[in-house]
Coordinates of C-alpha atoms in Angstrom, one line a residue:
Chain A
M1 CA 11.9 -12.8 -12.3
Q2 CA 11.3 -10.8 -15.5
S3 CA 9.8 -7.4 -15.3
F4 CA 7.1 -6.5 -17.8
K5 CA 5.6 -3.5 -19.5
I6 CA 2.1 -2.0 -19.9
A7 CA 2.3 0.6 -22.6
D8 CA 5.6 2.3 -22.0
R9 CA 5.8 1.7 -18.3
E10 CA 7.9 -1.1 -16.8
F11 CA 6.8 -3.0 -13.7
K12 CA 9.0 -5.1 -11.4
S13 CA 6.1 -6.2 -9.2
R14 CA 3.3 -8.3 -10.8
L15 CA 1.0 -7.7 -7.8
F16 CA -1.5 -4.9 -8.4
T17 CA -3.6 -3.8 -5.5
G18 CA -6.7 -1.8 -4.6
T19 CA -7.6 0.7 -1.9
G20 CA -11.1 -0.4 -0.9
K21 CA -12.5 -2.1 2.2
F22 CA -9.5 -1.4 4.6
K23 CA -10.2 -0.6 8.3
N24 CA -8.4 2.7 7.9
S25 CA -6.1 4.6 5.6
Q26 CA -3.0 4.0 7.7
L27 CA -3.5 0.2 7.5
M28 CA -4.1 0.5 3.7
K29 CA -0.8 2.4 3.4
E30 CA 1.1 -0.2 5.4
A31 CA -0.4 -3.1 3.4
L32 CA 0.3 -1.4 0.1
E33 CA 3.9 -0.8 1.1
A34 CA 4.3 -4.4 2.2
S35 CA 2.9 -5.6 -1.1
E36 CA 5.6 -3.7 -3.0
S37 CA 2.9 -3.1 -5.6
E38 CA 3.7 -0.4 -8.2
L39 CA 0.1 0.0 -9.5
V40 CA -2.7 0.8 -7.2
T41 CA -6.3 1.3 -8.3
V42 CA -8.5 3.9 -6.7
A43 CA -12.2 4.6 -7.2
L44 CA -12.9 8.1 -8.5
K45 CA -16.1 8.1 -6.5
R46 CA -14.3 7.5 -3.2
V47 CA -11.7 10.3 -3.4
D48 CA -11.9 14.0 -3.3
A49 CA -9.3 14.9 -5.9
G50 CA -9.5 18.6 -5.1
D51 CA -8.6 18.0 -1.4
A52 CA -4.9 17.8 -0.7
N53 CA -5.8 16.0 2.6
D54 CA -8.0 13.3 1.1
Q55 CA -7.4 10.3 3.3
I56 CA -6.8 7.9 0.5
L57 CA -4.9 10.0 -2.0
K58 CA -2.6 11.4 0.8
H59 CA -1.4 7.8 1.5
L60 CA -0.8 7.0 -2.1
N61 CA 1.6 9.8 -2.7
H62 CA 4.6 7.5 -3.0
Q63 CA 7.3 7.6 -5.6
R64 CA 6.9 3.9 -6.4
I65 CA 3.2 3.8 -6.7
H66 CA 1.5 4.5 -10.0
L67 CA -2.1 5.6 -9.5
L68 CA -4.7 3.8 -11.6
P69 CA -8.1 5.6 -11.2
N70 CA -11.1 3.4 -12.0
T71 CA -14.5 4.3 -13.3
S72 CA -16.5 2.3 -10.8
G73 CA -20.1 3.6 -10.7
V74 CA -20.6 4.3 -14.4
R75 CA -23.1 2.3 -16.4
T76 CA -22.4 3.3 -20.0
A77 CA -19.6 3.9 -22.4
K78 CA -20.4 7.6 -22.5
E79 CA -20.4 8.0 -18.7
A80 CA -17.1 6.1 -18.6
V81 CA -15.4 8.4 -21.1
F82 CA -16.6 11.4 -19.2
A83 CA -15.4 10.0 -15.9
A84 CA -12.0 9.1 -17.4
Q85 CA -11.6 12.6 -18.7
L86 CA -12.3 14.0 -15.2
A87 CA -9.9 11.5 -13.6
R88 CA -7.2 12.5 -16.1
E89 CA -7.7 16.2 -15.2
A90 CA -8.0 15.7 -11.4
L91 CA -5.3 13.0 -10.9
E92 CA -3.0 13.9 -13.7
T93 CA -2.8 10.5 -15.3
N94 CA -3.9 9.2 -18.6
W95 CA -4.1 5.6 -17.2
I96 CA -7.7 4.4 -16.6
K97 CA -9.1 1.2 -15.3
L98 CA -12.3 0.9 -17.2
E99 CA -15.1 -0.6 -15.1
I100 CA -18.5 -0.5 -16.6
H101 CA -20.9 -2.6 -14.5
P102 CA -24.5 -1.6 -14.9
D103 CA -25.3 -4.6 -12.6
P104 CA -24.8 -3.4 -9.1
K105 CA -25.6 -6.8 -7.6
Y106 CA -22.8 -8.9 -9.0
L107 CA -20.8 -6.1 -10.6
M108 CA -20.6 -8.0 -13.9
P109 CA -18.8 -5.9 -16.6
D110 CA -20.8 -4.9 -19.6
P111 CA -18.8 -6.2 -22.7
I112 CA -20.6 -4.1 -25.3
E113 CA -20.2 -0.8 -23.5
T114 CA -16.6 -1.7 -22.4
L115 CA -15.6 -2.2 -26.1
K116 CA -17.2 1.0 -27.1
A117 CA -15.5 3.0 -24.3
T118 CA -12.1 1.4 -25.0
E119 CA -12.3 2.4 -28.7
E120 CA -13.1 6.0 -27.7
L121 CA -10.6 6.3 -24.9
A122 CA -7.8 4.8 -26.9
K123 CA -8.4 7.4 -29.6
L124 CA -8.3 10.1 -26.9
G125 CA -4.8 8.9 -25.8
F126 CA -5.7 6.9 -22.7
I127 CA -3.9 3.9 -21.5
V128 CA -6.9 1.7 -21.1
L129 CA -7.1 -1.3 -18.8
P130 CA -10.6 -2.8 -19.0
Y131 CA -12.1 -5.0 -16.4
I132 CA -14.0 -7.8 -18.3
H133 CA -15.4 -11.2 -18.1
A134 CA -13.0 -14.0 -19.1
D135 CA -14.1 -13.8 -22.7
P136 CA -11.3 -14.7 -25.3
V137 CA -13.1 -13.1 -28.2
L138 CA -13.8 -9.9 -26.4
C139 CA -10.1 -9.7 -25.5
K140 CA -9.1 -9.9 -29.2
R141 CA -11.7 -7.3 -30.0
L142 CA -10.3 -5.0 -27.3
E143 CA -6.8 -5.5 -28.7
D144 CA -8.1 -4.3 -32.0
A145 CA -9.7 -1.3 -30.3
G146 CA -6.4 -0.2 -28.8
T147 CA -6.4 -1.5 -25.3
S148 CA -3.1 -1.6 -23.4
A149 CA -4.0 -4.7 -21.3
V150 CA -6.9 -6.8 -20.5
M151 CA -8.2 -7.6 -17.0
P152 CA -10.4 -10.7 -17.0
L153 CA -12.1 -11.8 -13.8
G154 CA -11.2 -15.0 -12.0
S155 CA -14.6 -15.1 -10.4
P156 CA -17.1 -12.4 -9.2
I157 CA -15.6 -9.3 -7.6
G158 CA -15.0 -9.7 -3.9
S159 CA -16.2 -13.3 -3.9
N160 CA -12.8 -14.9 -3.0
K161 CA -13.8 -17.9 -5.0
G162 CA -10.6 -18.1 -7.0
L163 CA -10.0 -19.0 -10.6
K164 CA -13.5 -20.3 -11.7
T165 CA -12.7 -19.1 -15.2
I166 CA -9.4 -20.8 -15.6
D167 CA -10.1 -22.6 -18.8
F168 CA -10.9 -19.3 -20.5
L169 CA -8.0 -17.5 -18.8
E170 CA -5.7 -20.0 -20.4
I171 CA -7.2 -19.3 -23.9
I172 CA -6.9 -15.6 -23.3
I173 CA -3.3 -15.9 -22.2
D174 CA -2.5 -18.1 -25.1
Q175 CA -3.8 -15.6 -27.6
A176 CA -2.9 -12.3 -26.0
N177 CA -0.7 -9.7 -27.6
V178 CA -1.2 -7.4 -24.6
P179 CA -0.6 -8.1 -20.9
V180 CA -3.2 -10.2 -19.1
I181 CA -4.0 -9.1 -15.5
V182 CA -6.3 -11.4 -13.6
D183 CA -8.7 -9.2 -11.7
A184 CA -11.4 -10.0 -9.2
G185 CA -12.2 -13.1 -7.3
I186 CA -8.7 -14.0 -6.2
G187 CA -9.2 -15.1 -2.6
A188 CA -6.0 -16.8 -1.6
P189 CA -2.3 -16.5 -2.4
S190 CA -2.5 -20.0 -4.0
D191 CA -5.1 -18.6 -6.5
A192 CA -2.7 -15.8 -7.4
A193 CA 0.2 -18.3 -7.7
K194 CA -2.0 -20.5 -10.0
A195 CA -2.8 -17.5 -12.2
M196 CA 0.9 -16.7 -12.5
E197 CA 1.7 -20.3 -13.2
I198 CA -0.6 -20.4 -16.2
G199 CA 1.1 -17.3 -17.6
A200 CA -0.9 -14.3 -16.5
D201 CA 1.3 -11.2 -16.5
A202 CA -0.1 -9.9 -13.2
C203 CA -2.9 -10.1 -10.6
L204 CA -5.0 -7.4 -9.0
V205 CA -5.9 -8.2 -5.4
N206 CA -8.0 -6.1 -3.0
T207 CA -10.6 -7.8 -0.9
A208 CA -8.5 -10.8 0.1
I209 CA -5.9 -8.5 1.5
A210 CA -8.1 -5.7 2.9
V211 CA -10.5 -7.9 4.9
S212 CA -8.1 -10.4 6.3
D213 CA -7.3 -10.2 10.0
N214 CA -3.7 -9.0 9.1
P215 CA -3.7 -7.1 5.8
V216 CA 0.1 -6.4 6.0
Q217 CA 0.9 -10.1 6.4
M218 CA -1.5 -11.1 3.7
A219 CA 0.0 -8.5 1.3
I220 CA 3.4 -10.1 1.9
A221 CA 1.8 -13.6 1.3
F222 CA 0.4 -12.5 -2.0
K223 CA 3.7 -10.8 -3.0
M224 CA 5.5 -14.1 -2.3
A225 CA 2.9 -16.2 -4.0
I226 CA 3.0 -14.1 -7.1
E227 CA 6.7 -14.3 -7.3
A228 CA 6.7 -18.0 -6.8
G229 CA 4.0 -18.5 -9.5
R230 CA 5.9 -16.4 -11.9
M231 CA 9.2 -18.1 -11.2
A232 CA 7.5 -21.4 -11.8
Y233 CA 6.1 -20.2 -15.1
E234 CA 9.4 -18.9 -16.3
A235 CA 11.2 -22.1 -15.2
K236 CA 8.6 -24.0 -17.2
L237 CA 6.4 -26.4 -15.2
A238 CA 6.5 -30.0 -15.9
S239 CA 3.3 -31.2 -17.7
P240 CA 0.9 -33.4 -15.7
V241 CA 0.4 -36.9 -17.0
N242 CA -2.2 -39.4 -16.2
H243 CA 0.0 -42.5 -16.5
A244 CA 3.3 -43.5 -14.9
L245 CA 6.4 -43.0 -17.0
A246 CA 8.6 -46.1 -16.7
S247 CA 12.1 -45.4 -15.8
S248 CA 13.1 -48.3 -18.1
P249 CA 11.1 -47.6 -21.2
L250 CA 9.7 -50.6 -23.0
T251 CA 11.3 -49.5 -26.3
A252 CA 14.8 -48.9 -25.0
F253 CA 16.0 -52.1 -26.4
L254 CA 15.5 -50.6 -29.9
D255 CA 18.5 -48.3 -29.3
E256 CA 20.7 -51.3 -28.6
L257 CA 19.9 -53.2 -31.8
Chain B
M1 CA -46.1 -5.7 -15.4
S2 CA -45.6 -4.5 -11.9
F3 CA -45.1 -6.0 -8.5
K4 CA -48.8 -5.8 -7.8
R5 CA -49.4 -8.8 -10.1
I6 CA -47.1 -10.9 -7.9
F7 CA -48.3 -9.3 -4.6
D8 CA -52.0 -10.2 -5.5
T9 CA -51.2 -13.9 -5.7
Y10 CA -50.3 -13.9 -1.9
T11 CA -52.6 -13.5 1.1
W12 CA -51.4 -12.1 4.4
D13 CA -52.8 -15.0 6.5
E14 CA -51.3 -17.7 4.3
V15 CA -47.9 -16.1 4.4
K16 CA -48.1 -15.7 8.1
A17 CA -49.1 -19.4 8.6
S18 CA -46.2 -20.4 6.4
I19 CA -43.7 -18.4 8.4
Y20 CA -44.9 -19.6 11.7
G21 CA -45.0 -23.1 10.4
K22 CA -41.2 -23.2 9.7
T23 CA -39.2 -25.8 11.7
S24 CA -35.7 -26.0 12.9
A25 CA -35.0 -28.3 9.9
D26 CA -36.1 -25.5 7.6
V27 CA -33.8 -23.1 9.3
E28 CA -30.8 -25.4 9.2
R29 CA -31.4 -26.1 5.5
A30 CA -31.5 -22.4 4.8
L31 CA -28.2 -21.8 6.8
Q32 CA -26.4 -24.6 5.0
K33 CA -27.2 -23.5 1.5
T34 CA -25.0 -21.0 -0.4
E35 CA -27.8 -19.3 -2.3
R36 CA -31.1 -18.8 -0.5
N37 CA -34.6 -18.3 -1.9
I38 CA -37.7 -16.6 -0.5
E39 CA -38.8 -19.8 1.3
D40 CA -35.4 -19.8 3.1
F41 CA -35.9 -16.2 4.0
K42 CA -39.2 -17.2 5.7
A43 CA -37.4 -19.8 7.7
L44 CA -34.7 -17.2 8.8
I45 CA -37.3 -14.7 10.1
S46 CA -39.5 -17.4 11.7
P47 CA -39.7 -18.0 15.4
A48 CA -38.0 -21.3 14.7
A49 CA -34.8 -19.4 13.8
A50 CA -34.5 -17.8 17.3
P51 CA -32.1 -20.4 18.7
Y52 CA -29.8 -19.9 15.7
L53 CA -29.3 -16.2 16.3
E54 CA -25.6 -16.4 17.2
Q55 CA -24.9 -18.6 14.1
M56 CA -26.8 -16.2 11.9
A57 CA -25.0 -13.2 13.4
R58 CA -21.6 -14.7 12.7
M59 CA -22.6 -15.6 9.1
S60 CA -24.0 -12.2 8.5
H61 CA -20.8 -10.6 9.8
E62 CA -18.6 -12.7 7.5
L63 CA -20.8 -12.1 4.4
T64 CA -20.9 -8.4 5.1
L65 CA -17.2 -8.2 5.6
Q66 CA -16.5 -10.0 2.4
R67 CA -18.8 -7.8 0.3
F68 CA -18.4 -4.4 2.0
G69 CA -15.1 -4.7 3.9
N70 CA -14.4 -2.8 7.1
T71 CA -16.3 0.2 6.1
M72 CA -19.5 2.1 7.1
Q73 CA -21.1 4.7 5.0
L74 CA -22.4 7.8 6.8
Y75 CA -25.3 10.1 5.8
A76 CA -27.5 12.7 7.3
P77 CA -31.2 13.6 6.7
L78 CA -32.1 17.1 5.7
Y79 CA -35.7 17.9 6.5
L80 CA -37.0 20.5 4.0
S81 CA -40.6 20.6 5.2
N82 CA -43.0 19.2 7.7
E83 CA -46.1 20.2 5.8
C84 CA -48.3 17.3 5.0
Q85 CA -51.8 16.6 3.6
N86 CA -51.9 13.0 4.8
I87 CA -53.3 11.6 8.0
C88 CA -50.9 8.8 9.2
T89 CA -51.7 7.4 12.6
Y90 CA -48.0 7.0 13.5
C91 CA -46.4 10.2 12.2
G92 CA -45.7 13.5 13.8
F93 CA -46.3 15.4 10.5
S94 CA -49.8 14.0 10.2
L95 CA -52.4 16.6 9.0
D96 CA -54.4 16.3 12.1
N97 CA -51.5 16.9 14.4
K98 CA -51.6 20.6 15.4
I99 CA -48.0 21.6 15.0
R100 CA -46.5 24.7 13.5
R101 CA -45.7 23.9 9.9
K102 CA -42.5 24.9 8.3
T103 CA -41.0 24.7 4.7
L104 CA -37.5 25.9 4.3
N105 CA -36.9 28.7 1.8
E106 CA -33.8 29.2 -0.3
V107 CA -31.9 31.1 2.4
E108 CA -32.8 28.6 5.1
I109 CA -31.8 25.7 2.9
N110 CA -28.5 27.3 2.4
K111 CA -27.9 27.6 6.2
E112 CA -28.8 23.9 6.7
V113 CA -26.5 22.9 3.8
Q114 CA -23.6 24.8 5.3
A115 CA -24.2 23.3 8.7
L116 CA -24.2 19.8 7.3
K117 CA -21.1 20.4 5.3
E118 CA -19.3 21.6 8.4
L119 CA -20.2 18.3 10.0
G120 CA -18.5 16.6 7.2
F121 CA -21.4 15.0 5.4
Q122 CA -21.2 14.2 1.6
H123 CA -24.2 12.0 1.4
V124 CA -27.5 13.7 2.3
L125 CA -31.1 12.5 2.4
L126 CA -33.7 15.2 1.6
V127 CA -37.0 14.6 3.4
T128 CA -40.4 16.3 3.2
G129 CA -44.0 15.6 4.2
E130 CA -46.6 15.2 1.4
A131 CA -48.0 18.5 0.5
N132 CA -48.3 18.9 -3.3
Q133 CA -49.2 22.6 -3.2
T134 CA -46.2 23.7 -1.2
V135 CA -43.6 20.9 -1.6
G136 CA -44.6 19.4 -4.9
V137 CA -42.2 18.5 -7.7
D138 CA -41.4 22.1 -8.6
Y139 CA -40.2 22.8 -5.0
I140 CA -38.2 19.5 -5.0
E141 CA -36.6 20.2 -8.3
K142 CA -35.6 23.7 -7.2
A143 CA -34.2 22.4 -4.0
L144 CA -32.2 19.7 -5.8
K145 CA -30.6 22.2 -8.1
Q146 CA -29.7 24.4 -5.1
I147 CA -28.3 21.6 -2.9
R148 CA -26.7 19.4 -5.5
P149 CA -23.4 21.2 -6.0
H150 CA -22.6 21.0 -2.3
F151 CA -22.6 17.2 -1.8
A152 CA -21.3 14.1 -3.5
N153 CA -24.6 12.2 -3.3
L154 CA -28.3 13.2 -2.8
S155 CA -31.1 10.8 -1.8
M156 CA -34.8 11.7 -1.3
E157 CA -37.6 10.5 0.9
V158 CA -40.8 12.3 -0.2
Q159 CA -44.2 11.4 -1.4
P160 CA -44.5 8.8 -4.3
L161 CA -44.3 10.5 -7.6
D162 CA -45.3 9.6 -11.2
Q163 CA -42.6 8.1 -13.5
E164 CA -42.3 11.4 -15.5
D165 CA -41.6 13.3 -12.3
Y166 CA -38.8 11.0 -11.4
E167 CA -37.5 11.3 -15.0
R168 CA -37.5 15.0 -14.5
L169 CA -35.7 14.9 -11.1
I170 CA -33.0 12.3 -11.8
P171 CA -31.0 14.5 -14.2
Q172 CA -31.0 17.2 -11.5
G173 CA -28.7 15.0 -9.4
L174 CA -31.2 12.7 -7.6
H175 CA -29.2 9.6 -7.0
S176 CA -31.6 7.5 -4.9
V177 CA -35.1 7.4 -3.6
L178 CA -36.4 5.8 -0.4
V179 CA -40.0 4.7 -0.4
Y180 CA -41.3 2.5 2.4
Q181 CA -44.6 0.7 1.9
E182 CA -45.2 1.2 5.7
T183 CA -47.2 -2.0 5.8
Y184 CA -48.0 -4.6 3.1
H185 CA -51.2 -5.4 5.0
K186 CA -53.7 -3.9 2.5
E187 CA -56.7 -3.6 4.8
D188 CA -54.9 -2.2 7.8
Y189 CA -52.9 0.1 5.5
K190 CA -56.2 1.9 5.0
K191 CA -56.7 2.2 8.7
H192 CA -53.3 3.8 9.2
H193 CA -53.8 6.1 6.2
P194 CA -57.4 7.2 6.3
K195 CA -57.0 10.5 4.4
G196 CA -54.8 12.0 1.7
K197 CA -53.1 10.7 -1.4
K198 CA -51.1 8.2 0.7
S199 CA -54.3 6.2 1.3
N200 CA -53.9 4.7 -2.2
F201 CA -52.2 1.5 -1.3
D202 CA -51.6 0.3 -4.9
Y203 CA -50.1 3.6 -6.0
R204 CA -47.5 3.4 -3.3
L205 CA -46.9 -0.3 -3.9
E206 CA -46.1 0.4 -7.5
T207 CA -43.7 3.3 -6.8
P208 CA -40.6 1.2 -7.0
D209 CA -41.7 0.0 -10.4
R210 CA -42.1 3.7 -11.6
L211 CA -38.6 4.4 -10.1
G212 CA -37.1 1.4 -11.8
R213 CA -38.6 2.4 -15.2
A214 CA -37.3 5.9 -14.7
G215 CA -33.8 4.5 -14.3
I216 CA -33.0 5.6 -10.7
H217 CA -29.5 4.6 -9.5
K218 CA -30.6 3.3 -6.1
M219 CA -33.8 2.8 -4.2
G220 CA -34.5 2.0 -0.6
L221 CA -37.3 -0.3 0.6
G222 CA -38.7 -1.2 4.0
A223 CA -41.7 -1.6 6.2
L224 CA -42.4 0.5 9.3
I225 CA -42.0 -1.9 12.1
G226 CA -44.7 -1.8 14.7
L227 CA -47.8 -1.4 12.5
E228 CA -48.3 -5.1 11.8
D229 CA -46.6 -8.4 12.3
W230 CA -43.0 -7.6 11.4
R231 CA -42.3 -11.1 10.1
V232 CA -45.0 -10.9 7.5
D233 CA -44.2 -7.4 6.5
S234 CA -40.5 -8.2 6.2
F235 CA -41.3 -11.2 4.0
F236 CA -43.1 -8.9 1.6
V237 CA -40.2 -6.5 1.6
A238 CA -37.9 -9.4 0.6
L239 CA -40.4 -10.5 -2.1
H240 CA -40.6 -7.0 -3.4
L241 CA -36.8 -6.8 -3.5
D242 CA -36.4 -10.1 -5.2
Y243 CA -38.8 -9.0 -7.9
L244 CA -37.2 -5.6 -8.4
E245 CA -33.7 -7.0 -8.7
R246 CA -34.8 -9.2 -11.5
M247 CA -36.9 -6.4 -13.3
Y248 CA -34.6 -3.4 -12.8
W249 CA -31.2 -5.0 -12.7
K250 CA -29.3 -1.8 -13.1
T251 CA -30.6 -0.3 -9.9
K252 CA -29.0 -0.8 -6.5
Y253 CA -31.1 -1.5 -3.5
S254 CA -31.1 -0.8 0.2
I255 CA -33.2 -1.9 3.1
S256 CA -34.1 0.0 6.3
F257 CA -35.7 -1.2 9.5
P258 CA -37.5 1.8 11.0
R259 CA -39.1 0.9 14.3
L260 CA -41.9 3.1 15.5
R261 CA -40.6 5.8 17.7
P262 CA -42.5 8.2 20.1
F263 CA -43.7 11.4 18.5
S264 CA -46.1 14.3 19.3
G265 CA -49.6 12.9 19.3
G266 CA -48.4 9.4 19.0
L267 CA -49.6 5.9 18.4
E268 CA -48.4 3.0 20.5
P269 CA -46.9 0.3 18.3
K270 CA -49.4 -2.5 17.7
V271 CA -46.6 -5.0 17.5
E272 CA -43.5 -4.6 19.5
M273 CA -40.2 -5.8 18.0
V274 CA -37.6 -6.5 20.7
D275 CA -33.9 -5.9 20.0
R276 CA -33.2 -9.6 19.6
E277 CA -35.8 -9.8 16.8
L278 CA -34.3 -6.8 15.1
V279 CA -31.0 -8.6 15.1
Q280 CA -32.6 -11.7 13.6
L281 CA -34.2 -9.6 10.9
I282 CA -31.0 -7.8 9.9
C283 CA -29.1 -11.1 9.8
A284 CA -31.9 -12.7 7.8
Y285 CA -31.7 -10.0 5.1
R286 CA -28.0 -10.3 4.8
I287 CA -27.9 -14.1 4.6
F288 CA -30.7 -13.9 2.0
N289 CA -29.0 -11.2 0.0
Q290 CA -25.3 -10.6 0.3
E291 CA -25.2 -7.5 -1.9
I292 CA -28.0 -5.4 -0.4
E293 CA -27.1 -2.3 1.6
L294 CA -28.6 -2.4 5.1
S295 CA -29.2 1.0 6.7
L296 CA -29.8 1.8 10.4
S297 CA -31.1 5.2 11.5
T298 CA -30.7 7.2 14.7
R299 CA -34.0 5.8 15.8
E300 CA -32.1 3.0 17.5
T301 CA -30.2 3.3 20.8
N302 CA -26.5 4.0 21.1
T303 CA -25.8 0.5 22.4
F304 CA -27.7 -1.2 19.7
R305 CA -26.0 0.8 17.0
N306 CA -22.6 0.2 18.4
H307 CA -23.1 -3.5 18.0
A308 CA -25.2 -3.4 14.8
I309 CA -22.1 -2.4 12.8
K310 CA -20.9 -6.0 13.1
L311 CA -24.2 -7.6 12.4
G312 CA -24.6 -6.6 8.7
I313 CA -25.3 -2.9 8.7
T314 CA -23.5 -1.0 5.9
T315 CA -25.0 2.5 6.2
M316 CA -25.8 4.7 9.2
S317 CA -27.1 8.2 9.7
A318 CA -25.5 10.3 12.4
G319 CA -26.3 13.4 14.3
S320 CA -29.7 13.4 12.7
K321 CA -32.3 16.2 13.1
T322 CA -35.8 15.3 12.0
N323 CA -37.2 18.7 12.0
P324 CA -37.0 21.3 9.2
G325 CA -34.2 23.7 10.0
G326 CA -33.0 21.4 12.8
Y327 CA -29.3 21.9 12.1
A328 CA -29.0 25.7 12.0
V329 CA -32.3 27.5 11.2
E330 CA -34.6 26.5 14.0
P331 CA -33.1 23.8 16.1
Q332 CA -36.1 23.7 18.6
S333 CA -38.9 23.2 16.0
L334 CA -41.0 20.0 16.3
E335 CA -39.4 16.9 15.0
Q336 CA -41.0 14.0 13.0
F337 CA -40.0 11.5 15.6
E338 CA -37.7 11.4 18.5
I339 CA -34.2 10.1 17.7
S340 CA -32.6 7.8 20.2
D341 CA -28.9 8.0 19.3
D342 CA -28.1 11.7 19.6
R343 CA -24.3 11.4 19.4
S344 CA -22.5 13.8 17.1
P345 CA -21.2 12.6 13.8
Q346 CA -17.7 13.0 15.1
T347 CA -18.5 10.7 18.1
I348 CA -20.0 8.2 15.7
Q349 CA -16.9 8.4 13.6
N350 CA -14.6 7.8 16.6
M351 CA -16.8 4.8 17.7
L352 CA -16.5 3.2 14.2
I353 CA -12.7 3.7 14.2
Q354 CA -12.4 2.2 17.7
N355 CA -14.3 -0.8 16.4
G356 CA -12.0 -1.3 13.4
Y357 CA -14.2 0.3 10.8
E358 CA -13.4 3.0 8.3
P359 CA -16.2 5.7 8.3
V360 CA -16.9 6.4 4.6
W361 CA -18.1 10.0 4.1
K362 CA -17.9 9.9 0.3
D363 CA -18.8 7.0 -1.9
W364 CA -20.0 8.7 -5.0
D365 CA -19.0 11.7 -7.1
L366 CA -20.9 14.6 -8.4
A367 CA -19.0 14.1 -11.6
L368 CA -20.7 10.7 -12.2
E369 CA -24.1 12.4 -12.0
T370 CA -22.9 15.1 -14.3
A371 CA -21.8 12.5 -16.8
H372 CA -25.3 11.0 -16.7
S373 CA -27.2 14.2 -17.0
M374 CA -25.1 15.4 -20.0
L375 CA -26.0 12.3 -22.1

């Protein structure tokens, strides 16, 4: 399975994970280890960056894990830029998962504010990974603005509804010049495998792992599904057809003439 | 436009008849749907839904787990004052209740803050009575400025204010405001609030609109259970919520279910809600609205709270003191109401962990408020 790069960092694992909704920090740690994920997102609002004993950060202090703070909670581009700067200072990383969802009910990302913030943060030297709706035009605009990847949703955050946006994800992947990470809504390993089969570079999974009865086992299931999906993509899937292909073609006689 | 225009198109008696007229077929239809409307909510809180309680509880548990995970947010109230100019028939702070009045000064606030920090709290709810001369907007603003640097998140439960007052307080670090209508029964509301500014039903009813227009991050709604028929009052809470979510879509909402508790000089609840009915109500709100925060205070018993964590509740207070200075300054002063669950925050934390839940002490950051206030 090929590795891939975001900005100048290479990733072997294409499974990105989150830190929310686990029963406890120890279980979170065990699930993240089992996932072999190299990029783990953490909400700035949930951690106390100044506390060396912070229950979440303490468990993420692992050589393999690259920390991706997110701006969850902000409602505007200006708030996001401020939060990103604080995260950079507190967590010593210029990587930021840009989440601007002024709608607290469905947590739908605001495309206009996200574009504005990406432009600003890219200028400030951030590696920006914006969480967005599966909007192909927005993805191209974000590329122009200097984004390092795009993170379109499969379905609403935490819904476990799978790839409801698959038609648009395919267009995004087809047109992309930056990595495409399917984020939000992935509920089953088969959803993740499907995302990889259509050519996504990675998937971010949190709820489906964290709230399962056995998060460690589920993390392994996702790891395997993502590997399987990627391998299938690299091996090139046979195209589906609606009619049978005769093993003795009707025009074969032409070759014998 | 305000909620009043919608509210005025309903009558209490018609709503009541409609709720009590729901059948098991209505309940089953509501349970089978994926998105429920206000009519479905009526069915879920109706007597006809009682036989479906276990099914509702399982559904509520699953929906809550999916949206909130295995987590429970903890907070504590910080009572700043028990001075009050209102007469409320059910409240220990009522003007006609002859208790010693107390408003914390700067030094006393500091002592309470330190005590709460030592208990581990990061989310704190500031509470006062309604006395504009002593605990008006100036006092609240000063207190917010003083308390804000010490906690990740500040909420407030005080008298309803004008929109410009909220606009003044939000940049000082006010994250959320709780304002309960007490009862949506307009005529009986007057009987329960015969004197003081609080007797203005419409001003209170339109408070969430003023908060929404002021751009508050979160607001808490609810009815005081025990004043009137809880089913009808809860319907109006849901109706109010439904309206507010559409109007002020950037604001987050929470619901509480305060049941009348004994207090000094107290009123017996007119309508008693038994535990089974409270479970039905909690589950009904969750099935109706999967994203809403549901909060349970220490008014409820240990046993009830131990089980409620799996019924749909997402936020709990712990170790609460309902008297000004109750944590450190004057632990023996008179409380607003008697709490029922008096376990320490540490004990609550252990109970949550034993039940497979992560106690969340921090789910906001002062930095995010700073970002907002600097814009």
